[in-house]
Tab-separated table of C-alpha atoms and ligand atoms in Angstrom:
chain	number	residue	atom	x	y	z
A	1448	UNK	CA	82.431	116.778	108.859
A	1449	UNK	CA	79.818	115.843	107.373
A	1450	UNK	CA	79.193	116.090	103.293
A	1451	UNK	CA	75.713	117.802	102.269
A	1452	UNK	CA	74.199	115.649	99.259
A	1453	UNK	CA	74.931	118.457	96.861
A	1454	UNK	CA	78.708	119.024	97.504
A	1455	UNK	CA	81.058	116.867	94.804
A	1456	UNK	CA	84.423	116.712	96.673
A	1457	UNK	CA	87.325	116.420	94.454
A	1458	UNK	CA	88.677	113.587	96.467
A	1459	UNK	CA	87.616	112.814	99.863
A	1460	UNK	CA	88.062	110.300	103.215
A	1461	UNK	CA	85.136	109.102	104.736
A	1462	UNK	CA	84.678	107.518	107.825
A	1463	UNK	CA	82.443	104.992	109.731
A	1464	UNK	CA	81.760	105.884	112.807
A	1465	UNK	CA	79.606	102.403	113.226
A	1466	UNK	CA	83.071	100.370	111.913
A	1467	UNK	CA	85.194	102.844	114.716
A	1468	UNK	CA	82.340	102.078	117.918
A	1469	UNK	CA	82.895	98.754	116.964
A	1470	UNK	CA	86.512	98.335	116.914
A	1471	UNK	CA	86.002	100.625	120.516
A	1472	UNK	CA	83.761	97.412	121.510
A	1473	UNK	CA	85.504	94.774	120.725
A	1474	UNK	CA	88.145	96.223	122.935
A	1475	UNK	CA	86.555	97.246	125.501
A	1476	UNK	CA	85.750	94.058	125.625
A	1477	UNK	CA	88.284	91.902	126.063
A	1478	UNK	CA	89.859	94.089	128.742
A	1479	UNK	CA	86.309	94.761	130.700
A	1480	UNK	CA	84.831	98.510	132.355
A	1481	UNK	CA	87.225	98.462	135.201
A	1482	UNK	CA	90.340	99.761	132.875
A	1483	UNK	CA	91.125	102.152	131.460
A	1484	UNK	CA	90.785	102.668	127.757
A	1485	UNK	CA	92.954	104.988	125.520
A	1486	UNK	CA	91.852	105.760	122.438
A	1487	UNK	CA	95.517	106.757	120.175
A	1488	UNK	CA	94.794	109.360	118.063
A	1489	UNK	CA	98.308	111.100	117.084
A	1490	UNK	CA	99.168	111.524	113.713
A	1491	UNK	CA	95.915	112.817	113.039
A	1492	UNK	CA	94.546	109.468	114.043
A	1493	UNK	CA	96.541	107.156	112.104
A	1494	UNK	CA	95.965	109.823	108.802
A	1495	UNK	CA	91.465	109.036	110.107
A	1496	UNK	CA	91.444	112.691	111.029
A	1497	UNK	CA	91.425	113.392	115.004
A	1498	UNK	CA	89.508	116.073	115.487
A	1499	UNK	CA	86.454	113.098	114.013
A	1500	UNK	CA	87.964	109.745	115.827
A	1501	UNK	CA	88.340	111.341	118.830
A	1502	UNK	CA	84.369	112.963	118.737
A	1503	UNK	CA	83.333	109.300	118.473
A	1504	UNK	CA	85.696	107.804	120.554
A	1505	UNK	CA	84.915	109.453	123.536
A	1506	UNK	CA	80.923	109.198	122.120
A	1507	UNK	CA	81.545	105.661	122.341
A	1508	UNK	CA	83.195	105.415	126.096
A	1509	UNK	CA	86.820	105.478	125.726
A	1510	UNK	CA	88.056	107.009	128.969
A	1511	UNK	CA	91.562	108.291	127.675
A	1512	UNK	CA	93.075	110.480	124.347
A	1513	UNK	CA	96.584	109.676	123.433
A	1514	UNK	CA	98.399	112.193	121.205
A	1515	UNK	CA	102.157	112.515	120.171
A	1516	UNK	CA	102.169	116.368	120.374
A	1517	UNK	CA	101.467	119.715	122.254
A	1518	UNK	CA	100.097	121.231	119.214
A	1519	UNK	CA	97.937	117.637	118.834
A	1520	UNK	CA	96.362	118.296	122.474
A	1521	UNK	CA	95.364	121.907	122.336
A	1522	UNK	CA	93.873	121.738	118.726
A	1523	UNK	CA	91.678	119.453	120.676
A	1524	UNK	CA	91.665	120.759	123.713
A	1525	UNK	CA	90.669	124.689	121.004
A	1526	UNK	CA	88.000	121.843	120.176
A	1527	UNK	CA	85.805	121.206	122.929
A	1528	UNK	CA	87.068	118.552	124.014
A	1529	UNK	CA	87.326	117.952	128.053
A	1530	UNK	CA	88.802	114.067	128.928
A	1531	UNK	CA	92.287	113.306	129.998
A	1532	UNK	CA	94.542	113.412	127.142
A	1533	UNK	CA	97.999	112.043	126.605
A	1534	UNK	CA	100.943	113.712	124.840
A	1535	UNK	CA	103.088	110.790	123.938
A	1536	UNK	CA	105.570	112.034	122.458
A	1537	UNK	CA	108.478	115.018	123.665
A	1538	UNK	CA	107.543	118.073	124.734
A	1539	UNK	CA	109.668	121.020	123.976
A	1540	UNK	CA	110.774	122.427	128.047
A	1541	UNK	CA	109.575	126.120	126.466
A	1542	UNK	CA	106.349	124.427	125.284
A	1543	UNK	CA	105.250	122.726	129.326
A	1544	UNK	CA	103.626	126.248	130.185
A	1545	UNK	CA	100.804	125.419	126.975
A	1546	UNK	CA	100.513	121.964	128.053
A	1547	UNK	CA	99.971	122.324	132.147
A	1548	UNK	CA	97.693	125.089	130.705
A	1549	UNK	CA	95.432	123.418	128.214
A	1550	UNK	CA	95.229	120.060	131.033
A	1551	UNK	CA	97.155	117.642	129.192
A	1552	UNK	CA	99.279	115.052	130.763
A	1553	UNK	CA	103.058	114.661	129.737
A	1554	UNK	CA	104.760	111.765	128.890
A	1555	UNK	CA	108.639	112.336	131.194
A	1556	UNK	CA	111.974	111.075	131.207
A	1557	UNK	CA	114.071	113.913	131.811
A	1558	UNK	CA	115.251	115.488	134.860
A	1559	UNK	CA	115.189	118.864	132.680
A	1560	UNK	CA	111.409	118.434	133.063
A	1561	UNK	CA	111.131	118.146	136.125
A	1562	UNK	CA	112.740	121.045	137.128
A	1563	UNK	CA	110.999	123.389	135.060
A	1564	UNK	CA	108.446	122.415	136.235
A	1565	UNK	CA	107.500	123.750	139.879
A	1566	UNK	CA	107.509	127.184	138.524
A	1567	UNK	CA	104.732	126.709	136.217
A	1568	UNK	CA	101.870	124.915	138.290
A	1569	UNK	CA	103.690	128.065	140.582
A	1570	UNK	CA	102.626	130.542	137.969
A	1571	UNK	CA	99.717	129.303	136.589
A	1572	UNK	CA	97.913	127.669	139.937
A	1573	UNK	CA	97.706	124.778	138.398
A	1574	UNK	CA	99.016	120.875	139.387
A	1575	UNK	CA	100.927	118.919	136.462
A	1576	UNK	CA	100.568	114.981	135.308
A	1577	UNK	CA	103.053	113.581	135.372
A	1578	UNK	CA	103.358	109.455	133.195
A	1579	UNK	CA	106.738	108.266	134.248
A	1580	UNK	CA	107.873	106.281	130.589
A	1581	UNK	CA	110.423	103.329	131.895
A	1582	UNK	CA	112.639	102.021	129.188
A	1583	UNK	CA	111.980	98.640	129.224
A	1584	UNK	CA	114.407	97.926	126.304
A	1585	UNK	CA	112.802	99.834	123.124
A	1586	UNK	CA	114.731	102.080	123.633
A	1587	UNK	CA	113.236	104.991	122.089
A	1588	UNK	CA	111.994	107.396	125.163
A	1589	UNK	CA	111.977	106.776	129.138
A	1590	UNK	CA	114.426	107.077	131.633
A	1591	UNK	CA	116.214	103.895	132.887
A	1592	UNK	CA	114.875	101.301	135.088
A	1593	UNK	CA	117.453	102.101	137.743
A	1594	UNK	CA	116.571	105.469	137.671
A	1595	UNK	CA	113.399	105.631	138.198
A	1596	UNK	CA	113.264	105.805	141.995
A	1597	UNK	CA	115.045	109.166	142.498
A	1598	UNK	CA	113.515	110.361	139.122
A	1599	UNK	CA	109.699	109.263	141.139
A	1600	UNK	CA	112.051	110.713	144.398
A	1601	UNK	CA	112.163	114.011	142.757
A	1602	UNK	CA	108.567	114.607	141.070
A	1603	UNK	CA	106.803	113.979	144.779
A	1604	UNK	CA	109.379	116.525	146.507
A	1605	UNK	CA	108.430	119.471	144.040
A	1606	UNK	CA	105.440	120.762	144.687
A	1607	UNK	CA	102.382	121.253	142.098
A	1608	UNK	CA	103.414	117.458	140.628
A	1609	UNK	CA	101.402	114.810	140.664
A	1610	UNK	CA	103.075	111.087	139.789
A	1611	UNK	CA	99.783	109.607	138.235
A	1612	UNK	CA	100.952	106.939	135.077
A	1613	UNK	CA	104.379	104.408	135.128
A	1614	UNK	CA	104.381	103.930	130.984
A	1615	UNK	CA	106.345	101.801	129.125
A	1616	UNK	CA	105.981	100.583	124.693
A	1617	UNK	CA	107.348	97.595	123.750
A	1618	UNK	CA	109.556	96.916	120.625
A	1619	UNK	CA	108.687	93.609	119.098
A	1620	UNK	CA	105.538	92.842	119.585
A	1621	UNK	CA	103.746	93.598	115.912
A	1622	UNK	CA	106.391	92.042	113.672
A	1623	UNK	CA	107.203	88.162	114.630
A	1624	UNK	CA	105.444	85.482	116.434
A	1625	UNK	CA	108.127	84.799	119.438
A	1626	UNK	CA	107.316	86.704	122.428
A	1627	UNK	CA	110.398	86.252	124.207
A	1628	UNK	CA	111.040	89.970	123.874
A	1629	UNK	CA	108.141	91.259	124.867
A	1630	UNK	CA	107.866	88.912	127.533
A	1631	UNK	CA	111.042	89.919	128.709
A	1632	UNK	CA	109.868	93.498	128.653
A	1633	UNK	CA	106.720	93.529	130.528
A	1634	UNK	CA	108.945	91.708	133.852
A	1635	UNK	CA	111.789	94.209	133.757
A	1636	UNK	CA	108.344	96.621	133.746
A	1637	UNK	CA	106.197	94.560	136.210
A	1638	UNK	CA	110.222	94.351	138.494
A	1639	UNK	CA	110.128	97.914	137.921
A	1640	UNK	CA	106.424	98.132	139.747
A	1641	UNK	CA	107.204	95.448	142.063
A	1642	UNK	CA	110.363	98.010	143.116
A	1643	UNK	CA	107.794	101.548	143.354
A	1644	UNK	CA	105.007	99.153	145.524
A	1645	UNK	CA	108.639	98.286	147.538
A	1646	UNK	CA	109.094	101.750	148.362
A	1647	UNK	CA	105.962	102.685	149.248
A	1648	UNK	CA	105.108	104.478	145.850
A	1649	UNK	CA	102.155	104.294	144.994
A	1650	UNK	CA	101.042	104.981	140.716
A	1651	UNK	CA	97.015	105.005	140.042
A	1652	UNK	CA	97.662	104.327	136.158
A	1653	UNK	CA	99.908	101.887	135.269
A	1654	UNK	CA	100.911	101.340	131.304
A	1655	UNK	CA	101.873	99.358	128.192
A	1656	UNK	CA	99.623	97.429	126.495
A	1657	UNK	CA	98.861	98.653	122.255
A	1658	UNK	CA	97.350	96.912	120.078
A	1659	UNK	CA	98.991	94.212	119.462
A	1660	UNK	CA	100.102	93.088	123.614
A	1661	UNK	CA	96.319	94.274	124.136
A	1662	UNK	CA	94.852	91.141	121.268
A	1663	UNK	CA	97.656	88.636	122.809
A	1664	UNK	CA	98.631	88.897	126.265
A	1665	UNK	CA	95.911	90.106	129.225
A	1666	UNK	CA	99.098	90.651	131.281
A	1667	UNK	CA	100.083	93.295	129.656
A	1668	UNK	CA	96.983	95.084	130.677
A	1669	UNK	CA	97.660	96.714	134.282
A	1670	UNK	CA	95.671	100.115	134.931
A	1671	UNK	CA	95.028	101.790	130.836
A	1672	UNK	CA	95.043	99.615	127.473
A	1673	UNK	CA	96.315	102.024	124.325
A	1674	UNK	CA	94.890	101.212	121.622
A	1675	UNK	CA	95.692	102.713	118.040
A	1676	UNK	CA	95.705	100.675	114.589
A	1677	UNK	CA	93.496	97.714	116.410
A	1678	UNK	CA	90.651	100.690	116.811
A	1679	UNK	CA	91.403	101.940	113.175
A	1680	UNK	CA	89.582	98.249	112.103
A	1681	UNK	CA	93.702	96.883	110.744
A	1682	UNK	CA	95.630	94.105	112.055
A	1683	UNK	CA	98.765	94.981	113.737
A	1684	UNK	CA	100.564	92.179	111.736
A	1685	UNK	CA	101.026	89.130	110.133
A	1686	UNK	CA	101.979	87.930	112.757
A	1687	UNK	CA	99.921	89.359	115.452
A	1688	UNK	CA	97.181	87.810	113.880
A	1689	UNK	CA	98.686	84.491	113.691
A	1690	UNK	CA	100.079	84.665	116.903
A	1691	UNK	CA	96.238	84.533	118.069
A	1692	UNK	CA	95.655	81.670	116.122
A	1693	UNK	CA	98.344	79.125	117.330
A	1694	UNK	CA	97.240	80.867	120.795
A	1695	UNK	CA	93.915	79.168	120.179
A	1696	UNK	CA	92.665	82.948	120.951
A	1697	UNK	CA	89.201	84.297	118.605
A	1698	UNK	CA	90.555	87.020	116.464
A	1699	UNK	CA	88.761	90.224	117.253
A	1700	UNK	CA	86.329	91.362	114.095
A	1701	UNK	CA	87.775	93.898	113.552
A	1702	UNK	CA	85.979	96.018	110.125
A	1703	UNK	CA	88.658	99.030	108.585
A	1704	UNK	CA	86.578	102.521	108.744
A	1705	UNK	CA	88.475	104.051	106.033
A	1706	UNK	CA	87.516	104.883	102.576
A	1707	UNK	CA	89.395	107.260	100.359
A	1708	UNK	CA	88.071	108.334	96.930
A	1709	UNK	CA	88.085	110.623	94.248
A	1710	UNK	CA	85.825	111.299	91.031
A	1711	UNK	CA	87.350	111.237	87.209
A	1712	UNK	CA	89.170	114.650	85.818
A	1713	UNK	CA	88.616	112.986	82.369
A	1714	UNK	CA	88.187	109.738	80.294
A	1715	UNK	CA	90.352	109.751	77.135
A	1716	UNK	CA	90.835	107.024	74.387
A	1717	UNK	CA	94.818	107.167	73.428
A	1718	UNK	CA	95.751	104.844	71.039
A	1719	UNK	CA	98.164	101.917	70.707
A	1720	UNK	CA	101.366	101.866	71.599
A	1721	UNK	CA	101.130	105.487	73.145
A	1722	UNK	CA	104.018	105.828	76.393
A	1723	UNK	CA	102.127	107.241	80.162
A	1724	UNK	CA	103.024	109.328	82.274
A	1725	UNK	CA	106.479	111.042	82.911
A	1726	UNK	CA	109.038	109.092	82.287
A	1727	UNK	CA	107.533	106.946	80.020
A	1728	UNK	CA	106.846	104.129	82.203
A	1729	UNK	CA	104.729	102.646	80.238
A	1730	UNK	CA	103.729	101.549	76.508
A	1731	UNK	CA	99.887	100.510	75.798
A	1732	UNK	CA	99.857	97.274	74.391
A	1733	UNK	CA	96.291	98.323	73.136
A	1734	UNK	CA	94.161	100.825	71.853
A	1735	UNK	CA	92.659	102.056	76.160
A	1736	UNK	CA	90.803	104.095	78.099
A	1737	UNK	CA	92.485	106.149	80.206
A	1738	UNK	CA	90.936	107.676	83.308
A	1739	UNK	CA	92.804	110.552	84.693
A	1740	UNK	CA	92.344	111.155	88.678
A	1741	UNK	CA	92.951	114.159	90.029
A	1742	UNK	CA	95.353	112.425	93.474
A	1743	UNK	CA	98.917	111.877	93.448
A	1744	UNK	CA	102.022	111.331	96.421
A	1745	UNK	CA	101.503	114.971	97.628
A	1746	UNK	CA	97.731	113.360	98.926
A	1747	UNK	CA	100.281	110.728	100.061
A	1748	UNK	CA	98.962	108.017	97.226
A	1749	UNK	CA	103.188	106.995	97.295
A	1750	UNK	CA	104.831	106.909	94.442
A	1751	UNK	CA	106.022	103.893	94.097
A	1752	UNK	CA	102.780	102.341	94.113
A	1753	UNK	CA	103.564	103.731	89.948
A	1754	UNK	CA	102.067	101.454	87.677
A	1755	UNK	CA	101.835	98.545	90.218
A	1756	UNK	CA	97.972	99.125	91.890
A	1757	UNK	CA	94.709	99.656	91.590
A	1758	UNK	CA	91.204	101.591	91.467
A	1759	UNK	CA	88.253	100.814	91.756
A	1760	UNK	CA	85.257	102.260	89.472
A	1761	UNK	CA	82.395	100.393	89.625
A	1762	UNK	CA	83.932	97.763	91.138
A	1763	UNK	CA	85.562	96.784	88.193
A	1764	UNK	CA	89.868	97.199	89.076
A	1765	UNK	CA	91.178	99.762	86.605
A	1766	UNK	CA	95.034	99.831	86.383
A	1767	UNK	CA	97.194	102.323	87.436
A	1768	UNK	CA	99.462	103.208	84.815
A	1769	UNK	CA	102.455	105.725	84.609
A	1770	UNK	CA	103.882	107.392	86.583
A	1771	UNK	CA	102.523	108.811	89.823
A	1772	UNK	CA	102.927	112.813	90.158
A	1773	UNK	CA	102.491	115.368	92.744
A	1774	UNK	CA	98.778	115.617	91.581
A	1775	UNK	CA	97.949	113.137	89.250
A	1776	UNK	CA	96.997	109.134	87.810
A	1777	UNK	CA	96.073	107.526	85.867
A	1778	UNK	CA	94.299	104.065	85.704
A	1779	UNK	CA	93.256	101.530	82.354
A	1780	UNK	CA	89.728	101.845	82.011
A	1781	UNK	CA	89.535	100.116	79.094
A	1782	UNK	CA	87.589	97.014	80.453
A	1783	UNK	CA	85.104	99.815	82.689
A	1784	UNK	CA	81.843	99.989	80.864
A	1785	UNK	CA	80.287	103.319	80.521
A	1786	UNK	CA	82.840	105.776	82.486
A	1787	UNK	CA	81.278	109.149	83.047
A	1788	UNK	CA	83.539	112.218	83.973
A	1789	UNK	CA	82.915	112.981	87.700
A	1790	UNK	CA	82.415	109.400	88.478
A	1791	UNK	CA	83.018	107.636	91.554
A	1792	UNK	CA	86.457	105.753	92.469
A	1793	UNK	CA	87.793	104.660	95.229
A	1794	UNK	CA	91.525	104.654	95.997
A	1795	UNK	CA	91.289	102.667	99.048
A	1796	UNK	CA	88.212	100.961	100.762
A	1797	UNK	CA	85.788	98.770	99.596
A	1798	UNK	CA	83.179	98.884	96.656
A	1799	UNK	CA	80.341	96.083	97.127
A	1800	UNK	CA	82.524	92.145	97.185
A	1801	UNK	CA	86.127	93.529	95.887
A	1802	UNK	CA	87.996	96.069	97.287
A	1803	UNK	CA	92.201	97.714	98.393
A	1804	UNK	CA	93.087	97.301	101.769
A	1805	UNK	CA	95.964	99.758	103.739
A	1806	UNK	CA	97.283	95.753	103.898
A	1807	UNK	CA	97.165	95.318	100.139
A	1808	UNK	CA	98.881	98.904	99.444
A	1809	UNK	CA	101.456	98.265	102.011
A	1810	UNK	CA	102.478	94.658	101.247
A	1811	UNK	CA	103.079	96.329	97.253
A	1812	UNK	CA	104.855	98.704	98.903
A	1813	UNK	CA	106.670	97.243	101.660
A	1814	UNK	CA	105.875	98.617	104.675
A	1815	UNK	CA	103.071	98.562	107.266
A	1816	UNK	CA	99.314	99.223	107.181
A	1817	UNK	CA	99.798	102.167	109.531
A	1818	UNK	CA	102.102	103.951	107.090
A	1819	UNK	CA	99.601	103.582	104.646
A	1820	UNK	CA	96.835	104.967	106.449
A	1821	UNK	CA	98.964	107.975	107.867
A	1822	UNK	CA	99.959	109.452	105.372
A	1823	UNK	CA	96.947	110.355	104.093
A	1824	UNK	CA	96.972	114.017	103.558
A	1825	UNK	CA	95.570	115.973	106.220
A	1826	UNK	CA	93.849	118.133	104.357
A	1827	UNK	CA	92.152	116.192	101.697
A	1828	UNK	CA	87.925	116.189	104.056
A	1829	UNK	CA	87.326	113.078	106.536
A	1830	UNK	CA	83.361	113.186	106.027
A	1831	UNK	CA	81.902	110.550	108.371
A	1832	UNK	CA	80.003	108.001	107.303
B	286	PLP	C1	103.590	105.378	122.902
B	286	PLP	C2	102.827	104.653	122.337
B	286	PLP	N1	101.231	103.392	122.828
B	286	PLP	C3	100.834	102.418	122.371
B	286	PLP	C4	100.548	102.924	120.161
B	286	PLP	C5	99.355	102.211	120.151
B	286	PLP	O1	99.910	100.942	119.163
B	286	PLP	P1	99.237	100.018	118.381
B	286	PLP	O2	98.791	102.111	117.202
B	286	PLP	O3	100.200	98.886	117.572
B	286	PLP	O4	97.847	100.300	118.756
B	286	PLP	C6	101.719	104.030	119.976
B	286	PLP	C7	101.884	103.634	118.669
B	286	PLP	O5	102.803	103.592	118.078
B	286	PLP	C8	102.958	104.439	121.324
B	286	PLP	O6	103.550	105.264	120.460
């Protein structure tokens, strides 16, 4: 949504559309015009807002959208998105009819799915477009390499089914600068493709690349690249950045697109020695000005950040004091001059020269930036700037 200037929100997520478009163009430049670019918008577009991001991404030249679930795919269709949409997660056998009815491309790896689809296609008078997922070493979704041919054969013989794609996914490309395992997966995938070619099975869209492999290994591009985290302006990991440097490649210029903001709900003076919040986990050692913020772990502000992170108010860092509650946090604003009720607060994002990044919060929590952004409550309004 776009926010009328006059409407104040208690809490909101801002999406910088020009930064999103910039990041998409970075990936487009990397992979060229001929290959397809799939924008991974699963998990509410990694927390950024699935509808808002999808619309901008398609407008910016993305060819495909990738979702996790049938529900996400239907949501996009109902909101008028007409581009090809690939469901990368599992669709229940009972959900296949809806998927075909909404022209969603299916990631498939179970014979049960293949068996169910022809009757649905007949009934709906529609084709089902399939992307066969191959197990190359991640041991998540996918069929074994030795089963690919028989799976393909079965799909080819089944009326209504179209073998549109073949895919795989890397297990160990973000976590390391040693890419031997990723290379072995790539070789496994190539071996399967070769076997298909030898057996004259032609699949138009071969794809296995995510952001990290797109940044590091052009020979993973095949016909389509599935970009997620990089499109949101975040590096897949420090190791990816380092690997990029080690390969003497110019790193992509990625711009984070998300800011998360709220407003001060109360400003109060707290006497020296007072305990703050549930569990009395923090005791102030001076008279303190405290700002109460209407954000908590329900919103996705992780409770384990208690007493360890900070927010930005008027460009000054205000550290968290006391335990993070379901709907509130308290911050020390003693050193922030001229504070007013309902002043804007940056929870995540930039303010002037300073900022709090998803990577900052992730390292405080011992997790990855993906988790920080995807867990921001989808009910918080996403505002396009
Ligand atoms: C199947 C699949 N493809 C592509 C991606 C995109 O990965 P990334 O966000 O690292 O670009 C994901 C994300 O988890 C995925 O599950």
